[in-house]
Amino acid sequence: MIRALKEVLGEINTKLTAVNDELNAKMAESVNNSRPAQQAQYCGPYKLEKTLGKGQTGLVKTGTHCITGRKVAIKIVNKEKLSESVLQKNMYHLNQTSLPGNNL
């Protein structure tokens, strides 16, 4: 059983490495092919797109995963305007979001 688990983990690691390499290549390609005025902005593996809304502490933008194409909303927080109470409120909100594969 341990041997089978090691094999599965090895396969997962190989696939994750391939995805990471592809992501790095796509991000490098995007940077090399864009002019400075049209250069895309990224947050991790997500390409930032239009702004959905703005608030006291930051803004929310749509994003698309570079490899999977999955659409998400990304909250960008301005650290200078962040207070402890707002942080606690946001952390509570983060606990309410679902994670991929979570069947609760």
PDB file of N, CA and C in Angstrom:
ATOM      1  N   MET A   1       0.826  -1.193   0.000  1.00  0.00           N
ATOM      2  CA  MET A   1       0.000   0.000   0.000  1.00  0.00           C
ATOM      3  C   MET A   1       0.869   1.256   0.000  1.00  0.00           C
ATOM      4  N   ILE A   2       1.932   1.249   0.780  1.00  0.00           N
ATOM      5  CA  ILE A   2       2.827   2.408   0.822  1.00  0.00           C
ATOM      6  C   ILE A   2       3.486   2.599  -0.538  1.00  0.00           C
ATOM      7  N   ARG A   3       3.828   1.504  -1.175  1.00  0.00           N
ATOM      8  CA  ARG A   3       4.455   1.584  -2.498  1.00  0.00           C
ATOM      9  C   ARG A   3       3.492   2.218  -3.509  1.00  0.00           C
ATOM     10  N   ALA A   4       2.239   1.788  -3.463  1.00  0.00           N
ATOM     11  CA  ALA A   4       1.231   2.345  -4.372  1.00  0.00           C
ATOM     12  C   ALA A   4       1.019   3.830  -4.099  1.00  0.00           C
ATOM     13  N   LEU A   5       0.998   4.198  -2.828  1.00  0.00           N
ATOM     14  CA  LEU A   5       0.840   5.599  -2.453  1.00  0.00           C
ATOM     15  C   LEU A   5       2.014   6.427  -2.961  1.00  0.00           C
ATOM     16  N   LYS A   6       3.219   5.898  -2.834  1.00  0.00           N
ATOM     17  CA  LYS A   6       4.404   6.610  -3.327  1.00  0.00           C
ATOM     18  C   LYS A   6       4.334   6.794  -4.839  1.00  0.00           C
ATOM     19  N   GLU A   7       3.828   5.776  -5.545  1.00  0.00           N
ATOM     20  CA  GLU A   7       3.701   5.882  -6.998  1.00  0.00           C
ATOM     21  C   GLU A   7       2.694   6.963  -7.379  1.00  0.00           C
ATOM     22  N   VAL A   8       1.568   6.988  -6.687  1.00  0.00           N
ATOM     23  CA  VAL A   8       0.544   7.996  -6.964  1.00  0.00           C
ATOM     24  C   VAL A   8       1.082   9.393  -6.666  1.00  0.00           C
ATOM     25  N   LEU A   9       1.759   9.540  -5.535  1.00  0.00           N
ATOM     26  CA  LEU A   9       2.334  10.843  -5.185  1.00  0.00           C
ATOM     27  C   LEU A   9       3.391  11.260  -6.199  1.00  0.00           C
ATOM     28  N   GLY A  10       4.156  10.312  -6.689  1.00  0.00           N
ATOM     29  CA  GLY A  10       5.152  10.609  -7.718  1.00  0.00           C
ATOM     30  C   GLY A  10       4.499  11.100  -9.000  1.00  0.00           C
ATOM     31  N   GLU A  11       3.393  10.450  -9.394  1.00  0.00           N
ATOM     32  CA  GLU A  11       2.664  10.873 -10.590  1.00  0.00           C
ATOM     33  C   GLU A  11       2.082  12.272 -10.409  1.00  0.00           C
ATOM     34  N   ILE A  12       1.524  12.530  -9.241  1.00  0.00           N
ATOM     35  CA  ILE A  12       0.966  13.856  -8.956  1.00  0.00           C
ATOM     36  C   ILE A  12       2.062  14.909  -9.017  1.00  0.00           C
ATOM     37  N   ASN A  13       3.204  14.615  -8.421  1.00  0.00           N
ATOM     38  CA  ASN A  13       4.321  15.555  -8.429  1.00  0.00           C
ATOM     39  C   ASN A  13       4.785  15.831  -9.856  1.00  0.00           C
ATOM     40  N   THR A  14       4.845  14.787 -10.680  1.00  0.00           N
ATOM     41  CA  THR A  14       5.256  14.957 -12.072  1.00  0.00           C
ATOM     42  C   THR A  14       4.272  15.854 -12.818  1.00  0.00           C
ATOM     43  N   LYS A  15       2.973  15.623 -12.612  1.00  0.00           N
ATOM     44  CA  LYS A  15       1.956  16.439 -13.278  1.00  0.00           C
ATOM     45  C   LYS A  15       1.995  17.884 -12.797  1.00  0.00           C
ATOM     46  N   LEU A  16       2.178  18.088 -11.494  1.00  0.00           N
ATOM     47  CA  LEU A  16       2.263  19.452 -10.963  1.00  0.00           C
ATOM     48  C   LEU A  16       3.480  20.182 -11.516  1.00  0.00           C
ATOM     49  N   THR A  17       4.584  19.476 -11.645  1.00  0.00           N
ATOM     50  CA  THR A  17       5.791  20.075 -12.218  1.00  0.00           C
ATOM     51  C   THR A  17       5.537  20.490 -13.660  1.00  0.00           C
ATOM     52  N   ALA A  18       4.856  19.634 -14.420  1.00  0.00           N
ATOM     53  CA  ALA A  18       4.547  19.952 -15.814  1.00  0.00           C
ATOM     54  C   ALA A  18       3.626  21.167 -15.910  1.00  0.00           C
ATOM     55  N   VAL A  19       2.616  21.237 -15.048  1.00  0.00           N
ATOM     56  CA  VAL A  19       1.698  22.378 -15.038  1.00  0.00           C
ATOM     57  C   VAL A  19       2.450  23.651 -14.672  1.00  0.00           C
ATOM     58  N   ASN A  20       3.323  23.576 -13.677  1.00  0.00           N
ATOM     59  CA  ASN A  20       4.106  24.737 -13.262  1.00  0.00           C
ATOM     60  C   ASN A  20       5.017  25.208 -14.394  1.00  0.00           C
ATOM     61  N   ASP A  21       5.660  24.266 -15.080  1.00  0.00           N
ATOM     62  CA  ASP A  21       6.528  24.628 -16.202  1.00  0.00           C
ATOM     63  C   ASP A  21       5.732  25.302 -17.316  1.00  0.00           C
ATOM     64  N   GLU A  22       4.541  24.762 -17.603  1.00  0.00           N
ATOM     65  CA  GLU A  22       3.696  25.346 -18.645  1.00  0.00           C
ATOM     66  C   GLU A  22       3.237  26.747 -18.253  1.00  0.00           C
ATOM     67  N   LEU A  23       2.869  26.915 -16.991  1.00  0.00           N
ATOM     68  CA  LEU A  23       2.454  28.225 -16.497  1.00  0.00           C
ATOM     69  C   LEU A  23       3.588  29.233 -16.617  1.00  0.00           C
ATOM     70  N   ASN A  24       4.777  28.850 -16.195  1.00  0.00           N
ATOM     71  CA  ASN A  24       5.930  29.750 -16.293  1.00  0.00           C
ATOM     72  C   ASN A  24       6.217  30.124 -17.739  1.00  0.00           C
ATOM     73  N   ALA A  25       6.103  29.154 -18.655  1.00  0.00           N
ATOM     74  CA  ALA A  25       6.342  29.426 -20.070  1.00  0.00           C
ATOM     75  C   ALA A  25       5.299  30.392 -20.625  1.00  0.00           C
ATOM     76  N   LYS A  26       4.022  30.187 -20.268  1.00  0.00           N
ATOM     77  CA  LYS A  26       2.960  31.071 -20.759  1.00  0.00           C
ATOM     78  C   LYS A  26       3.113  32.480 -20.207  1.00  0.00           C
ATOM     79  N   MET A  27       3.492  32.583 -18.936  1.00  0.00           N
ATOM     80  CA  MET A  27       3.673  33.908 -18.342  1.00  0.00           C
ATOM     81  C   MET A  27       4.854  34.618 -18.995  1.00  0.00           C
ATOM     82  N   ALA A  28       5.946  33.901 -19.240  1.00  0.00           N
ATOM     83  CA  ALA A  28       7.113  34.494 -19.890  1.00  0.00           C
ATOM     84  C   ALA A  28       6.765  34.913 -21.315  1.00  0.00           C
ATOM     85  N   GLU A  29       6.007  34.082 -22.017  1.00  0.00           N
ATOM     86  CA  GLU A  29       5.584  34.395 -23.380  1.00  0.00           C
ATOM     87  C   GLU A  29       4.718  35.646 -23.399  1.00  0.00           C
ATOM     88  N   SER A  30       3.821  35.762 -22.436  1.00  0.00           N
ATOM     89  CA  SER A  30       2.944  36.920 -22.360  1.00  0.00           C
ATOM     90  C   SER A  30       3.744  38.196 -22.130  1.00  0.00           C
ATOM     91  N   VAL A  31       4.725  38.116 -21.251  1.00  0.00           N
ATOM     92  CA  VAL A  31       5.567  39.280 -20.960  1.00  0.00           C
ATOM     93  C   VAL A  31       6.382  39.658 -22.185  1.00  0.00           C
ATOM     94  N   ASN A  32       6.928  38.673 -22.885  1.00  0.00           N
ATOM     95  CA  ASN A  32       7.767  38.943 -24.052  1.00  0.00           C
ATOM     96  C   ASN A  32       6.976  39.456 -25.247  1.00  0.00           C
ATOM     97  N   ASN A  33       5.716  39.055 -25.381  1.00  0.00           N
ATOM     98  CA  ASN A  33       4.910  39.437 -26.535  1.00  0.00           C
ATOM     99  C   ASN A  33       4.106  40.710 -26.327  1.00  0.00           C
ATOM    100  N   SER A  34       4.077  41.236 -25.118  1.00  0.00           N
ATOM    101  CA  SER A  34       3.266  42.418 -24.825  1.00  0.00           C
ATOM    102  C   SER A  34       4.107  43.676 -24.868  1.00  0.00           C
ATOM    103  N   ARG A  35       3.486  44.729 -25.368  1.00  0.00           N
ATOM    104  CA  ARG A  35       4.119  46.032 -25.254  1.00  0.00           C
ATOM    105  C   ARG A  35       3.858  46.549 -23.845  1.00  0.00           C
ATOM    106  N   PRO A  36       4.732  47.416 -23.310  1.00  0.00           N
ATOM    107  CA  PRO A  36       4.552  47.891 -21.934  1.00  0.00           C
ATOM    108  C   PRO A  36       3.169  48.464 -21.652  1.00  0.00           C
ATOM    109  N   ALA A  37       2.585  49.202 -22.583  1.00  0.00           N
ATOM    110  CA  ALA A  37       1.277  49.805 -22.341  1.00  0.00           C
ATOM    111  C   ALA A  37       0.167  48.763 -22.302  1.00  0.00           C
ATOM    112  N   GLN A  38       0.378  47.606 -22.939  1.00  0.00           N
ATOM    113  CA  GLN A  38      -0.653  46.587 -23.012  1.00  0.00           C
ATOM    114  C   GLN A  38      -0.307  45.361 -22.177  1.00  0.00           C
ATOM    115  N   GLN A  39       0.715  45.445 -21.371  1.00  0.00           N
ATOM    116  CA  GLN A  39       1.171  44.288 -20.609  1.00  0.00           C
ATOM    117  C   GLN A  39       0.109  43.848 -19.604  1.00  0.00           C
ATOM    118  N   ALA A  40      -0.165  42.550 -19.603  1.00  0.00           N
ATOM    119  CA  ALA A  40      -1.162  41.990 -18.692  1.00  0.00           C
ATOM    120  C   ALA A  40      -0.635  41.976 -17.268  1.00  0.00           C
ATOM    121  N   GLN A  41      -1.550  42.078 -16.315  1.00  0.00           N
ATOM    122  CA  GLN A  41      -1.201  41.982 -14.904  1.00  0.00           C
ATOM    123  C   GLN A  41      -1.612  40.608 -14.407  1.00  0.00           C
ATOM    124  N   TYR A  42      -0.799  40.060 -13.509  1.00  0.00           N
ATOM    125  CA  TYR A  42      -1.055  38.728 -12.973  1.00  0.00           C
ATOM    126  C   TYR A  42      -1.073  38.748 -11.453  1.00  0.00           C
ATOM    127  N   CYS A  43      -1.859  37.856 -10.892  1.00  0.00           N
ATOM    128  CA  CYS A  43      -1.877  37.582  -9.459  1.00  0.00           C
ATOM    129  C   CYS A  43      -1.702  36.072  -9.356  1.00  0.00           C
ATOM    130  N   GLY A  44      -0.474  35.647  -9.097  1.00  0.00           N
ATOM    131  CA  GLY A  44      -0.168  34.220  -9.127  1.00  0.00           C
ATOM    132  C   GLY A  44      -0.416  33.706 -10.527  1.00  0.00           C
ATOM    133  N   PRO A  45      -1.121  32.580 -10.661  1.00  0.00           N
ATOM    134  CA  PRO A  45      -1.365  32.018 -11.994  1.00  0.00           C
ATOM    135  C   PRO A  45      -2.585  32.619 -12.695  1.00  0.00           C
ATOM    136  N   TYR A  46      -3.137  33.704 -12.147  1.00  0.00           N
ATOM    137  CA  TYR A  46      -4.349  34.295 -12.707  1.00  0.00           C
ATOM    138  C   TYR A  46      -4.041  35.596 -13.436  1.00  0.00           C
ATOM    139  N   LYS A  47      -4.580  35.723 -14.637  1.00  0.00           N
ATOM    140  CA  LYS A  47      -4.479  36.965 -15.393  1.00  0.00           C
ATOM    141  C   LYS A  47      -5.619  37.867 -14.939  1.00  0.00           C
ATOM    142  N   LEU A  48      -5.271  39.064 -14.460  1.00  0.00           N
ATOM    143  CA  LEU A  48      -6.281  40.002 -13.975  1.00  0.00           C
ATOM    144  C   LEU A  48      -6.981  40.667 -15.150  1.00  0.00           C
ATOM    145  N   GLU A  49      -8.301  40.837 -14.996  1.00  0.00           N
ATOM    146  CA  GLU A  49      -9.091  41.415 -16.071  1.00  0.00           C
ATOM    147  C   GLU A  49      -9.860  42.624 -15.558  1.00  0.00           C
ATOM    148  N   LYS A  50     -11.160  42.682 -15.810  1.00  0.00           N
ATOM    149  CA  LYS A  50     -11.911  43.893 -15.471  1.00  0.00           C
ATOM    150  C   LYS A  50     -12.187  43.997 -13.969  1.00  0.00           C
ATOM    151  N   THR A  51     -12.386  45.228 -13.520  1.00  0.00           N
ATOM    152  CA  THR A  51     -12.714  45.505 -12.125  1.00  0.00           C
ATOM    153  C   THR A  51     -14.211  45.328 -11.919  1.00  0.00           C
ATOM    154  N   LEU A  52     -14.557  44.501 -10.922  1.00  0.00           N
ATOM    155  CA  LEU A  52     -15.968  44.272 -10.599  1.00  0.00           C
ATOM    156  C   LEU A  52     -16.494  45.311  -9.625  1.00  0.00           C
ATOM    157  N   GLY A  53     -15.627  45.754  -8.701  1.00  0.00           N
ATOM    158  CA  GLY A  53     -16.062  46.724  -7.708  1.00  0.00           C
ATOM    159  C   GLY A  53     -14.902  47.249  -6.893  1.00  0.00           C
ATOM    160  N   LYS A  54     -15.155  48.377  -6.224  1.00  0.00           N
ATOM    161  CA  LYS A  54     -14.151  49.001  -5.365  1.00  0.00           C
ATOM    162  C   LYS A  54     -14.779  49.257  -4.009  1.00  0.00           C
ATOM    163  N   GLY A  55     -13.954  49.159  -2.969  1.00  0.00           N
ATOM    164  CA  GLY A  55     -14.431  49.411  -1.620  1.00  0.00           C
ATOM    165  C   GLY A  55     -13.411  50.188  -0.821  1.00  0.00           C
ATOM    166  N   GLN A  56     -13.628  50.253   0.505  1.00  0.00           N
ATOM    167  CA  GLN A  56     -12.737  51.010   1.382  1.00  0.00           C
ATOM    168  C   GLN A  56     -11.324  50.459   1.391  1.00  0.00           C
ATOM    169  N   THR A  57     -11.181  49.157   1.320  1.00  0.00           N
ATOM    170  CA  THR A  57      -9.853  48.561   1.492  1.00  0.00           C
ATOM    171  C   THR A  57      -9.222  48.062   0.206  1.00  0.00           C
ATOM    172  N   GLY A  58      -9.918  48.146  -0.903  1.00  0.00           N
ATOM    173  CA  GLY A  58      -9.325  47.653  -2.143  1.00  0.00           C
ATOM    174  C   GLY A  58     -10.356  47.473  -3.233  1.00  0.00           C
ATOM    175  N   LEU A  59     -10.103  46.500  -4.100  1.00  0.00           N
ATOM    176  CA  LEU A  59     -11.001  46.263  -5.210  1.00  0.00           C
ATOM    177  C   LEU A  59     -11.090  44.779  -5.534  1.00  0.00           C
ATOM    178  N   VAL A  60     -12.100  44.426  -6.321  1.00  0.00           N
ATOM    179  CA  VAL A  60     -12.303  43.046  -6.758  1.00  0.00           C
ATOM    180  C   VAL A  60     -12.242  43.038  -8.273  1.00  0.00           C
ATOM    181  N   LYS A  61     -11.412  42.137  -8.813  1.00  0.00           N
ATOM    182  CA  LYS A  61     -11.256  42.006 -10.262  1.00  0.00           C
ATOM    183  C   LYS A  61     -11.594  40.589 -10.687  1.00  0.00           C
ATOM    184  N   THR A  62     -11.983  40.449 -11.930  1.00  0.00           N
ATOM    185  CA  THR A  62     -12.122  39.103 -12.477  1.00  0.00           C
ATOM    186  C   THR A  62     -10.733  38.624 -12.869  1.00  0.00           C
ATOM    187  N   GLY A  63     -10.565  37.323 -12.853  1.00  0.00           N
ATOM    188  CA  GLY A  63      -9.298  36.731 -13.249  1.00  0.00           C
ATOM    189  C   GLY A  63      -9.536  35.418 -13.962  1.00  0.00           C
ATOM    190  N   THR A  64      -8.578  35.042 -14.800  1.00  0.00           N
ATOM    191  CA  THR A  64      -8.650  33.776 -15.522  1.00  0.00           C
ATOM    192  C   THR A  64      -7.367  33.004 -15.280  1.00  0.00           C
ATOM    193  N   HIS A  65      -7.503  31.735 -14.866  1.00  0.00           N
ATOM    194  CA  HIS A  65      -6.332  30.884 -14.645  1.00  0.00           C
ATOM    195  C   HIS A  65      -5.635  30.677 -15.983  1.00  0.00           C
ATOM    196  N   CYS A  66      -4.326  30.879 -16.011  1.00  0.00           N
ATOM    197  CA  CYS A  66      -3.555  30.841 -17.254  1.00  0.00           C
ATOM    198  C   CYS A  66      -3.620  29.499 -17.974  1.00  0.00           C
ATOM    199  N   ILE A  67      -3.750  28.419 -17.247  1.00  0.00           N
ATOM    200  CA  ILE A  67      -3.725  27.095 -17.870  1.00  0.00           C
ATOM    201  C   ILE A  67      -5.122  26.520 -18.022  1.00  0.00           C
ATOM    202  N   THR A  68      -5.897  26.544 -16.953  1.00  0.00           N
ATOM    203  CA  THR A  68      -7.212  25.891 -16.985  1.00  0.00           C
ATOM    204  C   THR A  68      -8.297  26.764 -17.600  1.00  0.00           C
ATOM    205  N   GLY A  69      -8.088  28.088 -17.603  1.00  0.00           N
ATOM    206  CA  GLY A  69      -9.099  29.002 -18.119  1.00  0.00           C
ATOM    207  C   GLY A  69     -10.231  29.268 -17.145  1.00  0.00           C
ATOM    208  N   ARG A  70     -10.108  28.768 -15.916  1.00  0.00           N
ATOM    209  CA  ARG A  70     -11.155  28.944 -14.906  1.00  0.00           C
ATOM    210  C   ARG A  70     -11.274  30.419 -14.525  1.00  0.00           C
ATOM    211  N   LYS A  71     -12.513  30.923 -14.503  1.00  0.00           N
ATOM    212  CA  LYS A  71     -12.786  32.311 -14.134  1.00  0.00           C
ATOM    213  C   LYS A  71     -12.983  32.407 -12.628  1.00  0.00           C
ATOM    214  N   VAL A  72     -12.390  33.439 -12.019  1.00  0.00           N
ATOM    215  CA  VAL A  72     -12.506  33.657 -10.580  1.00  0.00           C
ATOM    216  C   VAL A  72     -12.651  35.154 -10.309  1.00  0.00           C
ATOM    217  N   ALA A  73     -13.030  35.474  -9.079  1.00  0.00           N
ATOM    218  CA  ALA A  73     -13.011  36.851  -8.590  1.00  0.00           C
ATOM    219  C   ALA A  73     -11.852  36.947  -7.605  1.00  0.00           C
ATOM    220  N   ILE A  74     -11.039  37.989  -7.742  1.00  0.00           N
ATOM    221  CA  ILE A  74      -9.855  38.162  -6.899  1.00  0.00           C
ATOM    222  C   ILE A  74      -9.976  39.480  -6.147  1.00  0.00           C
ATOM    223  N   LYS A  75      -9.909  39.405  -4.815  1.00  0.00           N
ATOM    224  CA  LYS A  75      -9.964  40.608  -3.990  1.00  0.00           C
ATOM    225  C   LYS A  75      -8.536  41.091  -3.758  1.00  0.00           C
ATOM    226  N   ILE A  76      -8.267  42.331  -4.123  1.00  0.00           N
ATOM    227  CA  ILE A  76      -6.955  42.946  -3.952  1.00  0.00           C
ATOM    228  C   ILE A  76      -7.087  43.979  -2.840  1.00  0.00           C
ATOM    229  N   VAL A  77      -6.353  43.755  -1.750  1.00  0.00           N
ATOM    230  CA  VAL A  77      -6.482  44.584  -0.552  1.00  0.00           C
ATOM    231  C   VAL A  77      -5.321  45.565  -0.470  1.00  0.00           C
ATOM    232  N   ASN A  78      -5.640  46.839  -0.200  1.00  0.00           N
ATOM    233  CA  ASN A  78      -4.639  47.871   0.032  1.00  0.00           C
ATOM    234  C   ASN A  78      -4.232  47.786   1.501  1.00  0.00           C
ATOM    235  N   LYS A  79      -3.005  47.341   1.764  1.00  0.00           N
ATOM    236  CA  LYS A  79      -2.546  47.133   3.144  1.00  0.00           C
ATOM    237  C   LYS A  79      -2.570  48.414   3.969  1.00  0.00           C
ATOM    238  N   GLU A  80      -2.367  49.557   3.334  1.00  0.00           N
ATOM    239  CA  GLU A  80      -2.338  50.822   4.067  1.00  0.00           C
ATOM    240  C   GLU A  80      -3.705  51.188   4.641  1.00  0.00           C
ATOM    241  N   LYS A  81      -4.777  50.718   4.029  1.00  0.00           N
ATOM    242  CA  LYS A  81      -6.125  51.059   4.477  1.00  0.00           C
ATOM    243  C   LYS A  81      -6.775  49.949   5.283  1.00  0.00           C
ATOM    244  N   LEU A  82      -6.018  48.929   5.603  1.00  0.00           N
ATOM    245  CA  LEU A  82      -6.577  47.766   6.277  1.00  0.00           C
ATOM    246  C   LEU A  82      -6.497  47.927   7.788  1.00  0.00           C
ATOM    247  N   SER A  83      -7.627  47.773   8.447  1.00  0.00           N
ATOM    248  CA  SER A  83      -7.652  47.802   9.908  1.00  0.00           C
ATOM    249  C   SER A  83      -7.887  46.390  10.420  1.00  0.00           C
ATOM    250  N   GLU A  84      -7.657  46.178  11.700  1.00  0.00           N
ATOM    251  CA  GLU A  84      -7.821  44.847  12.289  1.00  0.00           C
ATOM    252  C   GLU A  84      -9.263  44.359  12.171  1.00  0.00           C
ATOM    253  N   SER A  85     -10.233  45.248  12.386  1.00  0.00           N
ATOM    254  CA  SER A  85     -11.633  44.817  12.322  1.00  0.00           C
ATOM    255  C   SER A  85     -12.029  44.415  10.904  1.00  0.00           C
ATOM    256  N   VAL A  86     -11.536  45.156   9.922  1.00  0.00           N
ATOM    257  CA  VAL A  86     -11.827  44.810   8.530  1.00  0.00           C
ATOM    258  C   VAL A  86     -11.161  43.489   8.177  1.00  0.00           C
ATOM    259  N   LEU A  87      -9.944  43.287   8.666  1.00  0.00           N
ATOM    260  CA  LEU A  87      -9.230  42.036   8.413  1.00  0.00           C
ATOM    261  C   LEU A  87     -10.002  40.857   8.994  1.00  0.00           C
ATOM    262  N   GLN A  88     -10.500  41.009  10.221  1.00  0.00           N
ATOM    263  CA  GLN A  88     -11.269  39.929  10.843  1.00  0.00           C
ATOM    264  C   GLN A  88     -12.536  39.640  10.049  1.00  0.00           C
ATOM    265  N   LYS A  89     -13.194  40.676   9.576  1.00  0.00           N
ATOM    266  CA  LYS A  89     -14.407  40.495   8.771  1.00  0.00           C
ATOM    267  C   LYS A  89     -14.084  39.738   7.486  1.00  0.00           C
ATOM    268  N   ASN A  90     -12.989  40.107   6.832  1.00  0.00           N
ATOM    269  CA  ASN A  90     -12.592  39.438   5.597  1.00  0.00           C
ATOM    270  C   ASN A  90     -12.175  38.001   5.845  1.00  0.00           C
ATOM    271  N   MET A  91     -11.518  37.736   6.964  1.00  0.00           N
ATOM    272  CA  MET A  91     -11.105  36.370   7.269  1.00  0.00           C
ATOM    273  C   MET A  91     -12.335  35.505   7.514  1.00  0.00           C
ATOM    274  N   TYR A  92     -13.339  36.061   8.165  1.00  0.00           N
ATOM    275  CA  TYR A  92     -14.585  35.314   8.369  1.00  0.00           C
ATOM    276  C   TYR A  92     -15.203  34.997   7.011  1.00  0.00           C
ATOM    277  N   HIS A  93     -15.185  35.982   6.126  1.00  0.00           N
ATOM    278  CA  HIS A  93     -15.732  35.780   4.784  1.00  0.00           C
ATOM    279  C   HIS A  93     -14.949  34.701   4.043  1.00  0.00           C
ATOM    280  N   LEU A  94     -13.624  34.725   4.151  1.00  0.00           N
ATOM    281  CA  LEU A  94     -12.805  33.722   3.478  1.00  0.00           C
ATOM    282  C   LEU A  94     -13.144  32.323   3.957  1.00  0.00           C
ATOM    283  N   ASN A  95     -13.497  32.201   5.234  1.00  0.00           N
ATOM    284  CA  ASN A  95     -13.860  30.891   5.758  1.00  0.00           C
ATOM    285  C   ASN A  95     -15.167  30.388   5.156  1.00  0.00           C
ATOM    286  N   GLN A  96     -15.940  31.260   4.567  1.00  0.00           N
ATOM    287  CA  GLN A  96     -17.224  30.878   3.995  1.00  0.00           C
ATOM    288  C   GLN A  96     -17.104  30.390   2.554  1.00  0.00           C
ATOM    289  N   THR A  97     -15.972  30.617   1.924  1.00  0.00           N
ATOM    290  CA  THR A  97     -15.838  30.214   0.529  1.00  0.00           C
ATOM    291  C   THR A  97     -15.601  28.723   0.422  1.00  0.00           C
ATOM    292  N   SER A  98     -16.014  28.156  -0.682  1.00  0.00           N
ATOM    293  CA  SER A  98     -15.812  26.722  -0.886  1.00  0.00           C
ATOM    294  C   SER A  98     -14.505  26.489  -1.624  1.00  0.00           C
ATOM    295  N   LEU A  99     -13.928  25.346  -1.403  1.00  0.00           N
ATOM    296  CA  LEU A  99     -12.687  24.965  -2.050  1.00  0.00           C
ATOM    297  C   LEU A  99     -12.980  23.901  -3.090  1.00  0.00           C
ATOM    298  N   PRO A 100     -12.160  23.850  -4.163  1.00  0.00           N
ATOM    299  CA  PRO A 100     -12.378  22.812  -5.170  1.00  0.00           C
ATOM    300  C   PRO A 100     -12.352  21.425  -4.529  1.00  0.00           C
ATOM    301  N   GLY A 101     -13.320  20.612  -4.868  1.00  0.00           N
ATOM    302  CA  GLY A 101     -13.373  19.254  -4.340  1.00  0.00           C
ATOM    303  C   GLY A 101     -14.032  19.144  -2.984  1.00  0.00           C
ATOM    304  N   ASN A 102     -14.445  20.279  -2.412  1.00  0.00           N
ATOM    305  CA  ASN A 102     -15.079  20.271  -1.094  1.00  0.00           C
ATOM    306  C   ASN A 102     -16.566  20.011  -1.287  1.00  0.00           C
ATOM    307  N   ASN A 103     -17.043  18.889  -0.802  1.00  0.00           N
ATOM    308  CA  ASN A 103     -18.440  18.500  -1.002  1.00  0.00           C
ATOM    309  C   ASN A 103     -19.284  18.712   0.242  1.00  0.00           C
ATOM    310  N   LEU A 104     -19.089  19.805   0.935  1.00  0.00           N
ATOM    311  CA  LEU A 104     -19.869  20.077   2.143  1.00  0.00           C
ATOM    312  C   LEU A 104     -21.243  20.586   1.802  1.00  0.00           C
TER     313      LEU A 104
END
